[in-house]
Structures are given as C-alpha cells and as structure tokens.
Amino acid sequence: MTVRTRLAPSPTGLLHIGSLRTALFSYLWAKKNHGQYIVRIEDTDRTRLVEGSVEGIIKMHRELGILPDEWPHHDGGYGPYTQSERLSEYAPRLRQMCEEGTGYYCFCTSERLEALKMEQEELKLPPRYDGHCRHIPLEEAKERVGTGEKYTIRLKVPKGETIVFNDIIRGRIEFKTSEVDDQVLLKSDGEFPTYHGAIVIDDYLMKITHVLRWEEWISSIPKQVLTARALGITLPEYGHLPNVLGADGKKLSKRTGDVSVVEYIKKWYLPEALLNFLALLGWNPKTDQEIMTMEEMIEKFELTDIHKSGAVLDPIKLDWMNGEYIKKLPHEELHTRLSAYLKEYESDFYENTFSKADFTLNSKIITELSLRMKRFEEYKDLSKIFYALEATIRRDLLVNPKMKIESENDAIDSLRLAYTILSEASFHTIDAIKTPLIDAISESGKKNGQVLWPLRVALSGEEFSPGAFEMAYILGKDQSLSRIKKYL
Ligand code: GLU
C-alpha cells in the first residue's frame, strides 16, 4: 500500500495557521512512508467561495516548500485537484446508491424543509429530516426525476445499529445510526455533491490512505462512514488533530486574527522556522532536540505521537525559534532575504538607508544583529544606531555607580583614554580594537567597566546596545572617534 495523504481546504478565505499544520503533518506522514501528498480544493459550496483563496493555498505551498506530489493540469495552468472540475465523478455514483437502495431521491421543497426545521425548533427537537421521501418506490421516484421534478439524493441511514470507528489519534469512537440524519449527498441542481458526498468519493478515487484533519470534523465521521458503506467503498484511516489554541487557551480562529498563514510567512517568520514550530504543535517527537530540519522531522514523525489535547500556540516560543533560524542562516543568504524583506515591508528605510549604505557596513550590522534579532521586523529599529550620522548625546547615562563611575569627570577621563587608544587601533577586526583597549585599561589601573560603559554610551547613545567593541567595529574608526569626540 502506498501512503497517500491530502489537504482538502475549502477556498473560503485566508488559510488558517491550523490548516498549515494539517498540511505539514500530512506531508510528513506521506514523505516518511515514501508516499504522496496531494491538495484538493473543496469548492462544492458555491456560496462561500472567496476570490483569491486558491491562489493563496498554492502560494503557501510554494513559499513553504511543501509541494504536492501531483499538481494536475487544469484551466490552462497547474494547480491542485478541484472538486468543481470533477463533477462527472459524483452524481452517477450517488444515483447508483439509489438503485441499490442505500440512498434515495428526495423531492421535498426548500419551503417544506424550512417549515419542518421551524417546527422542530419550536419543539426543541434536533434538526433532522423526517424521512418523508424515504419510502417512495424507486420506479416512481425515477419517473418523477424523468419529468424534470427537482430532487436531491439522500443517504438512507440504516436504523438501529451501533457503529464502531477507530481514529488513529483518538481511538475508538462509537455511534448509533439512529442519531444520524439522512444526509443530502447530491444537491438539487442534480450535479453538485455536498461536502460529505464529495469527500468520501474523492478520498476513494484519489486512493487516500490517511486523512489528517482538524478536530472539529470528527462530528462528520458517522455520516462519512455510512456514506462509504452505502457506496460500497472503503474509507481511509482518519486522525483528528488537536486544536491549535491561543495563549489564552481559547481556540484560534480566523476571527481572533493573527492566524493567516500568508502574514506569518511573508512578514514575520522564516518558512523553515514556522514549519519547525508548527511540527511541535501537537506532535511529541520524543527528543529534547527542538530545532529540526525537514529531513529530521520526516524521519521522526509518527502518527501515534500526536497528542489528543489542544496545542497552545506560544508566540514567544515562535519568536525564539525564528531567532535560532536567523542565527543559523549563512550570512549571504541572510543578507539577501533580509534585503528582500526590507524592500517589501520597509520600503522607505530600504530606499533611503539600507540600499544607500556601504555593503560592508550592512554586512557588519547584519552579522551583529543576527545574534539578537527574533524577526526581520526588528532590524530597522535595532540598526538605527549604526546608520545614524551621529548618536544622541546621553549625558544622563554617563554616571553609573554600579560600574564605579561616580561623576561625569570620571566618565570623560575614561573616554579620553579610549579616544587615544582607538585613534591608534586598526579596526580591521573586533580583536584589533579589544586587545589594545583592554591592555591600556589595565595599565591605567581602571576597571574594564569604568571605560567600556561610557564608551558604549558614547558610541550608541542608548542605554542598551551591542557591546563597546562590537559597536566600534561596526561603526568604523572615523564614526567611532567622532562620536567620542562630542563628549570630550
Ligand atoms: N473542506 C474541509 C475543510 O475546509 C475539509 C475537511 C476534511 O479534511 O475532511 O476543512
């Protein structure tokens, strides 16, 4: 058996971060088993279509590098399987169900169904079809269909049975068929299947072996099990993934904002960091190693190691992980990716500062900030002390008893020493600055902090910044001396 998994998104808006995790888990499982991962657009509910959603789904896969193994040709381009382009697959199979007595034609008008629903609401009964057309003889029904009467096809749910179903993640699920509605599987246009009809047929035709999907779909299991039985086909195995929760423990939803994948990957996080983070959202790889390459994730991934309980999306951890990935990027690649980011999201800063600055200066700043930046978004702010033509004078920061600087005079005295030494230093490396400075401090009988504190303040004009040596190295000799001179 070749393992085949799928993501089956409905094109109803921006892709949710939880769907990306579903895609990733499905992809990991397929790759681990040398199988295939596919994408199928479920667009049978024509009233909920949102323009641009399919493009968003395709883009997400491309940008994250989790490419489907089949990207069939359609509409003059390549893209995912799309249910509305496969209509000929559904109705004939569903009509066959009627022939075999596992489904039936229903002629109830929407007015009748509406009235029934209202009556049930009044009586506080669960909304359920009342079986009005269930016993119409097949020949009679077909005649009515032949005369052009509008109809739907419903599943004929057998009553009085208990069905046991085994979910890969949740284990045994039991349900009584008496609680299952006679679900509509083919809509009244005679062509479009409903979600349940389409999904069961497509998973079968596409030879899907494992369906991983969002927990909330568990309630559709009874209908899908019975539909498959009515069609005489086998279902794939199902694993219902735990919800993704916000830091407040509530389920993330499109309404809580901040969950659109496109935003996450374009603006805030490196794709590889986001994938690594999402993999750990509900999956326990049984190792302390948190940073994993795609290959490592594929190797370690097991469906049996997925939790049942909701997984909390901790933005602090995601930031941390992104920072780790930024540190790991080869310098040249970081430079390229950061400049593309700035060009798109900080165009003023890019035009007026970044692209005008000397390449070496940019490189030095990037190297320094790569150690501290959690997101590219922070670059503009963290880097401004290096690009500025001069630093703010911060007299208020000079005196610092913790560093044994009791007066402004002490600080200025130290800056004088630093100025003298730095005027002679080569600045080719950080060490070329550090070594002579440390030697001179120790000869002068001062403590390191007594000189390095005011020096760092003078160079950065900030309470917090990279250390004095790094600052001096990045700024270069002229800019460093000019900043110190202001204080003298
Ligand atoms: N079309 C459904 C969705 O939008 C897919 C449910 C399933 O995977 O079975 O999530």
Short mmCIF file of C-alpha atoms and ligand atoms in Angstrom, two decimals:
data_model
loop_
_atom_site.label_atom_id
_atom_site.label_comp_id
_atom_site.label_asym_id
_atom_site.label_seq_id
_atom_site.Cartn_x
_atom_site.Cartn_y
_atom_site.Cartn_z
CA MET A 1 0.00 0.00 0.00
CA THR A 2 1.34 3.41 -0.96
CA VAL A 3 0.62 6.00 1.70
CA ARG A 4 -1.29 8.94 0.25
CA THR A 5 -2.41 11.95 2.24
CA ARG A 6 -4.21 15.11 1.31
CA LEU A 7 -5.09 18.60 2.40
CA ALA A 8 -8.67 19.39 1.43
CA PRO A 9 -9.17 23.10 2.01
CA SER A 10 -12.33 24.96 1.14
CA PRO A 11 -11.49 28.17 -0.69
CA THR A 12 -13.37 30.36 1.73
CA GLY A 13 -10.75 32.92 2.69
CA LEU A 14 -7.27 33.15 4.07
CA LEU A 15 -5.64 29.92 5.01
CA HIS A 16 -5.60 29.38 8.73
CA ILE A 17 -2.41 28.53 10.61
CA GLY A 18 -4.09 25.30 11.75
CA SER A 19 -4.58 24.25 8.13
CA LEU A 20 -0.90 24.73 7.55
CA ARG A 21 -0.19 22.36 10.40
CA THR A 22 -2.61 19.86 8.86
CA ALA A 23 -0.76 20.23 5.57
CA LEU A 24 2.59 19.74 7.27
CA PHE A 25 1.57 16.64 9.23
CA SER A 26 0.00 15.14 6.11
CA TYR A 27 3.15 15.92 4.14
CA LEU A 28 5.46 14.48 6.83
CA TRP A 29 3.50 11.26 7.02
CA ALA A 30 3.45 10.81 3.24
CA LYS A 31 7.18 11.52 2.92
CA LYS A 32 8.09 9.29 5.83
CA ASN A 33 6.39 6.42 4.04
CA HIS A 34 7.73 7.31 0.61
CA GLY A 35 4.19 8.12 -0.42
CA GLN A 36 2.41 11.12 -1.88
CA TYR A 37 0.81 14.25 -0.56
CA ILE A 38 -1.85 15.99 -2.62
CA VAL A 39 -4.05 19.08 -2.35
CA ARG A 40 -7.73 19.04 -3.22
CA ILE A 41 -9.84 22.15 -3.31
CA GLU A 42 -13.30 21.54 -1.87
CA ASP A 43 -15.39 24.14 -3.60
CA THR A 44 -18.78 22.48 -3.78
CA ASP A 45 -20.33 25.10 -1.52
CA ARG A 46 -20.53 27.80 -4.18
CA THR A 47 -22.00 30.36 -1.80
CA ARG A 48 -18.90 30.53 0.36
CA LEU A 49 -16.23 30.93 -2.30
CA VAL A 50 -13.80 33.78 -1.74
CA GLU A 51 -11.81 35.01 -4.67
CA GLY A 52 -8.08 34.58 -4.38
CA SER A 53 -8.24 31.76 -1.81
CA VAL A 54 -6.99 29.08 -4.18
CA GLU A 55 -4.05 31.26 -5.22
CA GLY A 56 -3.30 31.75 -1.51
CA ILE A 57 -3.26 28.00 -0.94
CA ILE A 58 -0.94 27.41 -3.89
CA LYS A 59 1.33 30.25 -2.81
CA MET A 60 1.57 28.93 0.70
CA HIS A 61 2.74 25.56 -0.54
CA ARG A 62 5.31 27.14 -2.82
CA GLU A 63 6.70 29.50 -0.22
CA LEU A 64 6.96 26.84 2.39
CA GLY A 65 8.44 24.30 0.05
CA ILE A 66 5.94 21.57 0.89
CA LEU A 67 4.96 20.79 -2.62
CA PRO A 68 2.19 18.37 -3.51
CA ASP A 69 3.32 15.36 -5.49
CA GLU A 70 0.55 15.80 -8.01
CA TRP A 71 -0.21 19.19 -9.43
CA PRO A 72 -2.67 18.31 -12.17
CA HIS A 73 -3.19 20.42 -15.18
CA HIS A 74 -6.38 22.44 -15.21
CA ASP A 75 -7.75 25.63 -16.67
CA GLY A 76 -4.60 26.39 -18.57
CA GLY A 77 -2.39 26.23 -15.51
CA TYR A 78 -1.10 23.83 -12.88
CA GLY A 79 -2.80 23.58 -9.57
CA PRO A 80 -4.50 21.38 -7.05
CA TYR A 81 -7.33 18.94 -7.75
CA THR A 82 -10.58 20.87 -7.68
CA GLN A 83 -13.95 19.31 -6.97
CA SER A 84 -15.95 21.62 -9.23
CA GLU A 85 -13.85 20.33 -12.12
CA ARG A 86 -14.65 16.72 -11.30
CA LEU A 87 -18.43 16.86 -11.28
CA SER A 88 -18.83 13.86 -13.55
CA GLU A 89 -17.41 11.67 -10.78
CA TYR A 90 -20.13 12.25 -8.23
CA ALA A 91 -23.73 12.17 -9.49
CA PRO A 92 -23.52 8.79 -11.30
CA ARG A 93 -22.13 7.12 -8.18
CA LEU A 94 -24.76 8.70 -5.99
CA ARG A 95 -27.56 7.68 -8.39
CA GLN A 96 -26.23 4.15 -8.26
CA MET A 97 -26.76 4.25 -4.49
CA CYS A 98 -30.45 4.88 -5.14
CA GLU A 99 -30.55 1.89 -7.47
CA GLU A 100 -29.10 -0.24 -4.73
CA GLY A 101 -31.39 1.08 -2.06
CA THR A 102 -28.68 2.67 0.09
CA GLY A 103 -29.75 6.15 -0.99
CA TYR A 104 -32.99 7.70 -2.21
CA TYR A 105 -34.36 10.56 -4.26
CA CYS A 106 -35.92 13.30 -2.17
CA PHE A 107 -38.39 15.75 -3.67
CA CYS A 108 -39.02 17.89 -0.63
CA THR A 109 -39.06 21.57 -1.48
CA SER A 110 -36.95 24.04 0.43
CA GLU A 111 -40.20 25.53 1.81
CA ARG A 112 -41.21 22.17 3.27
CA LEU A 113 -37.76 21.65 4.79
CA GLU A 114 -37.78 25.15 6.23
CA ALA A 115 -41.19 24.59 7.82
CA LEU A 116 -40.01 21.27 9.24
CA LYS A 117 -36.96 22.93 10.72
CA MET A 118 -39.03 25.62 12.38
CA GLU A 119 -41.42 23.12 13.82
CA GLN A 120 -38.52 21.11 15.27
CA GLU A 121 -37.00 24.24 16.70
CA GLU A 122 -40.26 25.07 18.42
CA LEU A 123 -40.49 21.60 19.91
CA LYS A 124 -36.79 21.77 20.82
CA LEU A 125 -36.09 18.67 18.77
CA PRO A 126 -32.75 18.18 16.97
CA PRO A 127 -32.98 19.36 13.35
CA ARG A 128 -33.44 16.18 11.36
CA TYR A 129 -35.01 15.17 8.06
CA ASP A 130 -38.26 13.34 8.79
CA GLY A 131 -37.88 10.66 6.12
CA HIS A 132 -40.80 11.97 4.08
CA CYS A 133 -39.39 10.64 0.75
CA ARG A 134 -37.54 7.65 2.17
CA HIS A 135 -40.15 5.12 1.14
CA ILE A 136 -41.06 6.36 -2.34
CA PRO A 137 -40.59 3.31 -4.62
CA LEU A 138 -37.56 3.67 -6.87
CA GLU A 139 -39.54 3.38 -10.13
CA GLU A 140 -41.92 6.12 -9.06
CA ALA A 141 -39.04 8.33 -7.98
CA LYS A 142 -37.24 7.83 -11.29
CA GLU A 143 -40.37 8.71 -13.18
CA ARG A 144 -40.65 11.96 -11.26
CA VAL A 145 -37.00 12.67 -11.94
CA GLY A 146 -37.69 11.94 -15.62
CA THR A 147 -40.44 14.53 -15.74
CA GLY A 148 -38.00 17.15 -14.57
CA GLU A 149 -39.09 17.40 -10.94
CA LYS A 150 -36.34 18.86 -8.74
CA TYR A 151 -34.70 16.38 -6.38
CA THR A 152 -31.77 15.76 -4.11
CA ILE A 153 -30.18 12.43 -3.24
CA ARG A 154 -30.07 11.43 0.39
CA LEU A 155 -28.23 8.76 2.29
CA LYS A 156 -30.61 6.07 3.56
CA VAL A 157 -29.25 5.66 7.06
CA PRO A 158 -29.95 2.17 8.43
CA LYS A 159 -31.64 2.44 11.79
CA GLY A 160 -30.88 0.60 15.00
CA GLU A 161 -27.20 -0.15 14.50
CA THR A 162 -24.16 0.74 16.56
CA ILE A 163 -21.09 1.54 14.53
CA VAL A 164 -17.58 1.42 15.90
CA PHE A 165 -14.89 3.51 14.33
CA ASN A 166 -11.23 3.71 15.18
CA ASP A 167 -9.50 7.09 14.96
CA ILE A 168 -5.69 6.99 14.74
CA ILE A 169 -5.31 9.70 17.36
CA ARG A 170 -8.48 9.48 19.41
CA GLY A 171 -9.02 5.75 19.39
CA ARG A 172 -12.43 4.10 19.48
CA ILE A 173 -15.47 6.15 18.53
CA GLU A 174 -18.89 4.61 18.81
CA PHE A 175 -22.15 5.97 17.45
CA LYS A 176 -25.73 4.88 16.98
CA THR A 177 -27.14 5.13 13.49
CA SER A 178 -30.46 6.28 14.93
CA GLU A 179 -28.75 9.57 15.73
CA VAL A 180 -27.56 10.12 12.16
CA ASP A 181 -29.58 12.23 9.73
CA ASP A 182 -30.43 11.12 6.20
CA GLN A 183 -27.78 13.45 4.82
CA VAL A 184 -28.20 15.12 1.42
CA LEU A 185 -25.32 13.94 -0.77
CA LEU A 186 -26.32 15.38 -4.15
CA LYS A 187 -27.68 18.91 -4.33
CA SER A 188 -30.89 19.93 -6.11
CA ASP A 189 -29.01 21.12 -9.20
CA GLY A 190 -28.53 17.42 -9.93
CA GLU A 191 -24.80 17.88 -10.42
CA PHE A 192 -23.01 19.24 -7.38
CA PRO A 193 -22.36 16.89 -4.48
CA THR A 194 -22.47 18.14 -0.90
CA TYR A 195 -19.34 18.11 1.22
CA HIS A 196 -20.00 14.60 2.59
CA GLY A 197 -20.77 13.11 -0.80
CA ALA A 198 -17.74 14.62 -2.47
CA ILE A 199 -15.21 13.90 0.24
CA VAL A 200 -15.97 10.21 0.53
CA ILE A 201 -15.92 9.68 -3.23
CA ASP A 202 -12.76 11.71 -3.77
CA ASP A 203 -10.76 10.17 -0.95
CA TYR A 204 -11.61 6.83 -2.50
CA LEU A 205 -10.85 7.78 -6.11
CA MET A 206 -7.65 9.53 -5.13
CA LYS A 207 -6.56 6.47 -3.16
CA ILE A 208 -6.07 8.43 0.03
CA THR A 209 -4.90 6.14 2.80
CA HIS A 210 -4.70 8.57 5.74
CA VAL A 211 -6.79 11.64 6.38
CA LEU A 212 -5.43 14.03 8.96
CA ARG A 213 -7.73 16.88 9.71
CA TRP A 214 -8.90 19.39 12.26
CA GLU A 215 -10.63 18.00 15.36
CA GLU A 216 -13.95 19.70 14.62
CA TRP A 217 -14.55 17.36 11.67
CA ILE A 218 -14.90 14.42 14.00
CA SER A 219 -18.63 15.03 14.10
CA SER A 220 -18.86 14.21 10.41
CA ILE A 221 -17.44 10.71 10.90
CA PRO A 222 -20.82 8.94 11.29
CA LYS A 223 -22.11 10.39 8.01
CA GLN A 224 -18.90 9.61 6.18
CA VAL A 225 -18.68 6.06 7.49
CA LEU A 226 -22.26 5.39 6.43
CA THR A 227 -21.85 7.11 3.07
CA ALA A 228 -18.82 4.97 2.27
CA ARG A 229 -20.76 1.87 3.24
CA ALA A 230 -23.69 2.95 1.08
CA LEU A 231 -21.35 3.45 -1.86
CA GLY A 232 -19.66 0.14 -1.22
CA ILE A 233 -16.22 1.69 -0.87
CA THR A 234 -13.59 1.70 1.86
CA LEU A 235 -12.65 4.76 3.84
CA PRO A 236 -9.10 5.85 4.54
CA GLU A 237 -7.88 5.88 8.10
CA TYR A 238 -8.69 9.09 9.93
CA GLY A 239 -6.70 11.02 12.52
CA HIS A 240 -8.31 14.09 14.04
CA LEU A 241 -5.67 16.59 15.06
CA PRO A 242 -5.89 18.58 18.28
CA ASN A 243 -6.99 22.18 18.09
CA VAL A 244 -4.48 24.99 17.99
CA LEU A 245 -5.15 27.25 20.94
CA GLY A 246 -4.18 30.84 21.59
CA ALA A 247 -2.11 31.79 24.63
CA ASP A 248 -5.44 32.36 26.45
CA GLY A 249 -6.31 28.68 25.99
CA LYS A 250 -9.11 29.50 23.56
CA LYS A 251 -9.24 28.07 20.07
CA LEU A 252 -7.58 30.25 17.45
CA SER A 253 -9.93 31.22 14.71
CA LYS A 254 -9.97 33.48 11.73
CA ARG A 255 -11.83 35.92 13.90
CA THR A 256 -9.14 36.09 16.57
CA GLY A 257 -6.87 37.49 13.88
CA ASP A 258 -3.15 36.90 13.54
CA VAL A 259 -3.69 33.47 12.12
CA SER A 260 -3.41 33.94 8.40
CA VAL A 261 -0.53 31.90 7.08
CA VAL A 262 0.39 34.39 4.42
CA GLU A 263 1.07 37.04 7.06
CA TYR A 264 3.02 34.62 9.16
CA ILE A 265 5.39 33.59 6.47
CA LYS A 266 5.73 36.72 4.45
CA LYS A 267 6.09 39.20 7.18
CA TRP A 268 7.17 37.63 10.37
CA TYR A 269 8.75 34.25 10.18
CA LEU A 270 11.19 32.30 8.11
CA PRO A 271 9.29 29.44 6.45
CA GLU A 272 11.65 26.82 7.87
CA ALA A 273 11.24 28.21 11.40
CA LEU A 274 7.47 28.29 11.09
CA LEU A 275 7.34 24.71 9.85
CA ASN A 276 9.59 23.50 12.64
CA PHE A 277 7.48 25.34 15.19
CA LEU A 278 4.20 24.02 13.81
CA ALA A 279 5.50 20.47 13.75
CA LEU A 280 5.85 20.64 17.52
CA LEU A 281 2.32 21.90 17.93
CA GLY A 282 0.61 18.70 18.91
CA TRP A 283 3.37 16.26 17.97
CA ASN A 284 5.83 14.98 20.51
CA PRO A 285 9.00 13.87 18.68
CA LYS A 286 10.22 12.21 21.91
CA THR A 287 13.52 14.01 21.94
CA ASP A 288 14.81 17.20 23.55
CA GLN A 289 16.01 18.43 20.21
CA GLU A 290 13.65 21.19 19.19
CA ILE A 291 15.36 22.57 16.13
CA MET A 292 14.90 20.02 13.37
CA THR A 293 15.46 20.03 9.65
CA MET A 294 12.69 18.83 7.37
CA GLU A 295 14.59 15.56 6.88
CA GLU A 296 14.79 15.03 10.63
CA MET A 297 11.11 15.75 11.07
CA ILE A 298 10.22 13.30 8.32
CA GLU A 299 12.38 10.64 9.91
CA LYS A 300 10.98 11.06 13.43
CA PHE A 301 7.33 11.71 12.62
CA GLU A 302 4.83 9.16 13.94
CA LEU A 303 1.05 9.49 13.97
CA THR A 304 0.96 7.72 17.32
CA ASP A 305 2.99 10.55 18.85
CA ILE A 306 0.32 13.16 18.16
CA HIS A 307 -1.48 14.41 21.27
CA LYS A 308 -5.20 14.42 21.79
CA SER A 309 -5.37 17.64 23.76
CA GLY A 310 -5.23 21.14 22.28
CA ALA A 311 -1.82 22.59 21.49
CA VAL A 312 -1.08 26.15 22.57
CA LEU A 313 0.48 28.45 20.02
CA ASP A 314 3.05 30.29 22.11
CA PRO A 315 4.22 33.37 20.20
CA ILE A 316 7.25 33.78 22.47
CA LYS A 317 8.48 30.35 21.55
CA LEU A 318 7.83 31.00 17.88
CA ASP A 319 9.89 34.19 18.10
CA TRP A 320 12.65 32.32 19.85
CA MET A 321 12.67 29.62 17.20
CA ASN A 322 12.73 32.16 14.41
CA GLY A 323 15.71 33.82 16.12
CA GLU A 324 17.52 30.48 16.21
CA TYR A 325 16.91 30.05 12.48
CA ILE A 326 18.12 33.58 11.78
CA LYS A 327 21.35 32.78 13.65
CA LYS A 328 21.82 29.62 11.60
CA LEU A 329 21.35 31.18 8.17
CA PRO A 330 24.54 31.54 6.15
CA HIS A 331 25.49 35.21 6.07
CA GLU A 332 24.98 35.74 2.37
CA GLU A 333 21.55 34.20 2.42
CA LEU A 334 20.53 36.20 5.45
CA HIS A 335 21.67 39.35 3.68
CA THR A 336 19.61 38.51 0.59
CA ARG A 337 16.48 37.51 2.47
CA LEU A 338 16.64 40.48 4.81
CA SER A 339 17.06 42.94 1.98
CA ALA A 340 14.09 41.40 0.13
CA TYR A 341 12.06 41.77 3.30
CA LEU A 342 13.07 45.41 3.80
CA LYS A 343 12.37 46.23 0.20
CA GLU A 344 8.84 44.90 0.52
CA TYR A 345 7.84 45.91 4.03
CA GLU A 346 10.08 48.86 4.93
CA SER A 347 10.46 50.49 1.58
CA ASP A 348 11.38 53.96 2.92
CA PHE A 349 14.05 52.57 5.14
CA TYR A 350 15.25 50.36 2.31
CA GLU A 351 15.46 53.19 -0.22
CA ASN A 352 16.90 55.87 2.00
CA THR A 353 19.12 53.97 4.36
CA PHE A 354 19.80 50.33 3.66
CA SER A 355 20.42 50.45 -0.06
CA LYS A 356 22.45 53.65 0.25
CA ALA A 357 24.75 52.31 2.97
CA ASP A 358 28.07 50.74 2.23
CA PHE A 359 27.78 46.97 1.61
CA THR A 360 30.38 46.24 4.30
CA LEU A 361 28.55 48.33 6.83
CA ASN A 362 25.31 46.48 6.12
CA SER A 363 27.12 43.17 6.39
CA LYS A 364 28.67 44.03 9.73
CA ILE A 365 25.34 45.18 11.13
CA ILE A 366 23.56 42.10 9.86
CA THR A 367 26.15 39.81 11.40
CA GLU A 368 25.85 41.57 14.75
CA LEU A 369 22.07 41.74 14.77
CA SER A 370 21.63 38.18 13.56
CA LEU A 371 22.60 37.18 17.08
CA ARG A 372 19.76 39.14 18.64
CA MET A 373 17.04 39.61 16.09
CA LYS A 374 13.97 37.43 16.58
CA ARG A 375 12.23 38.74 13.49
CA PHE A 376 13.32 40.78 10.48
CA GLU A 377 10.82 43.34 11.62
CA GLU A 378 13.23 44.38 14.40
CA TYR A 379 16.09 45.18 12.07
CA LYS A 380 15.13 48.75 11.30
CA ASP A 381 14.91 49.73 14.93
CA LEU A 382 17.93 47.82 16.16
CA SER A 383 20.14 49.04 13.36
CA LYS A 384 19.40 52.73 13.51
CA ILE A 385 22.24 53.47 15.93
CA PHE A 386 24.67 52.23 13.31
CA TYR A 387 23.27 54.07 10.33
CA ALA A 388 22.74 57.39 12.09
CA LEU A 389 25.25 60.05 11.19
CA GLU A 390 25.67 60.81 14.83
CA ALA A 391 24.48 59.36 18.11
CA THR A 392 22.30 61.17 20.60
CA ILE A 393 24.35 62.66 23.41
CA ARG A 394 23.30 60.86 26.58
CA ARG A 395 24.92 62.75 29.44
CA ASP A 396 22.31 61.25 31.75
CA LEU A 397 23.71 57.76 31.24
CA LEU A 398 27.36 58.51 31.93
CA VAL A 399 27.40 58.32 35.70
CA ASN A 400 26.87 54.73 36.76
CA PRO A 401 27.82 53.74 40.32
CA LYS A 402 27.42 50.05 39.50
CA MET A 403 30.30 50.46 37.08
CA LYS A 404 32.16 52.58 39.63
CA ILE A 405 31.70 55.77 37.66
CA GLU A 406 30.84 58.30 40.32
CA SER A 407 30.98 61.52 38.31
CA GLU A 408 30.83 62.87 34.79
CA ASN A 409 34.50 63.71 35.13
CA ASP A 410 35.35 60.05 35.73
CA ALA A 411 33.45 59.14 32.60
CA ILE A 412 35.10 61.80 30.47
CA ASP A 413 38.51 60.78 31.76
CA SER A 414 37.81 57.22 30.60
CA LEU A 415 36.58 58.40 27.22
CA ARG A 416 39.81 60.34 26.78
CA LEU A 417 41.78 57.17 27.33
CA ALA A 418 39.56 55.27 24.88
CA TYR A 419 39.93 58.01 22.28
CA THR A 420 43.70 57.90 22.46
CA ILE A 421 43.87 54.15 22.11
CA LEU A 422 41.25 53.91 19.36
CA SER A 423 43.00 56.62 17.33
CA GLU A 424 45.92 54.21 17.02
CA ALA A 425 43.93 50.98 16.55
CA SER A 426 43.46 49.36 13.16
CA PHE A 427 39.73 48.42 13.39
CA HIS A 428 40.21 45.50 11.00
CA THR A 429 38.68 43.04 13.42
CA ILE A 430 36.94 43.24 16.77
CA ASP A 431 40.14 41.97 18.40
CA ALA A 432 42.16 44.76 16.85
CA ILE A 433 40.00 47.10 18.92
CA LYS A 434 39.63 44.99 22.01
CA THR A 435 43.22 43.98 22.71
CA PRO A 436 44.85 47.43 22.84
CA LEU A 437 41.91 48.84 24.75
CA ILE A 438 41.92 46.16 27.43
CA ASP A 439 45.72 46.44 27.79
CA ALA A 440 45.51 50.19 28.21
CA ILE A 441 42.69 49.94 30.74
CA SER A 442 44.63 47.51 32.85
CA GLU A 443 47.76 49.70 32.70
CA SER A 444 45.74 52.71 33.80
CA GLY A 445 44.55 50.89 36.92
CA LYS A 446 40.89 51.36 35.97
CA LYS A 447 38.32 48.59 35.89
CA ASN A 448 37.04 47.48 32.45
CA GLY A 449 33.51 48.70 33.13
CA GLN A 450 34.75 52.17 34.06
CA VAL A 451 35.89 52.66 30.47
CA LEU A 452 33.65 50.34 28.49
CA TRP A 453 30.41 51.71 29.93
CA PRO A 454 30.90 55.36 28.90
CA LEU A 455 32.47 54.22 25.64
CA ARG A 456 29.44 52.14 24.77
CA VAL A 457 27.11 55.02 25.73
CA ALA A 458 29.08 57.45 23.60
CA LEU A 459 29.11 55.12 20.61
CA SER A 460 25.46 54.11 20.77
CA GLY A 461 23.63 56.92 22.52
CA GLU A 462 21.45 54.18 24.02
CA GLU A 463 21.00 52.53 27.39
CA PHE A 464 21.08 49.11 25.75
CA SER A 465 23.05 48.22 22.66
CA PRO A 466 25.68 45.77 21.46
CA GLY A 467 28.94 45.92 23.44
CA ALA A 468 31.51 48.71 23.03
CA PHE A 469 33.91 46.64 20.89
CA GLU A 470 31.17 45.45 18.52
CA MET A 471 29.79 48.97 18.26
CA ALA A 472 33.19 50.42 17.44
CA TYR A 473 33.93 47.70 14.91
CA ILE A 474 30.64 48.16 13.07
CA LEU A 475 30.83 51.97 13.09
CA GLY A 476 34.41 52.01 11.90
CA LYS A 477 37.18 54.28 13.02
CA ASP A 478 36.01 57.69 11.79
CA GLN A 479 32.48 57.42 13.05
CA SER A 480 33.61 55.96 16.40
CA LEU A 481 36.14 58.72 17.06
CA SER A 482 33.71 61.41 16.02
CA ARG A 483 31.07 60.11 18.43
CA ILE A 484 33.56 60.06 21.34
CA LYS A 485 34.86 63.50 20.47
CA LYS A 486 31.43 65.02 21.04
CA TYR A 487 31.70 64.12 24.72
CA LEU A 488 35.25 65.33 25.13
N1 GLU B 1 -13.07 21.03 3.22
C1 GLU B 1 -12.87 20.77 4.59
C2 GLU B 1 -12.18 21.99 5.20
O1 GLU B 1 -12.27 23.02 4.69
C3 GLU B 1 -12.01 19.54 4.73
C4 GLU B 1 -12.44 18.62 5.78
C5 GLU B 1 -11.69 17.31 5.64
O2 GLU B 1 -10.46 17.34 5.61
O3 GLU B 1 -12.29 16.27 5.58
O4 GLU B 1 -11.55 21.95 6.18
#
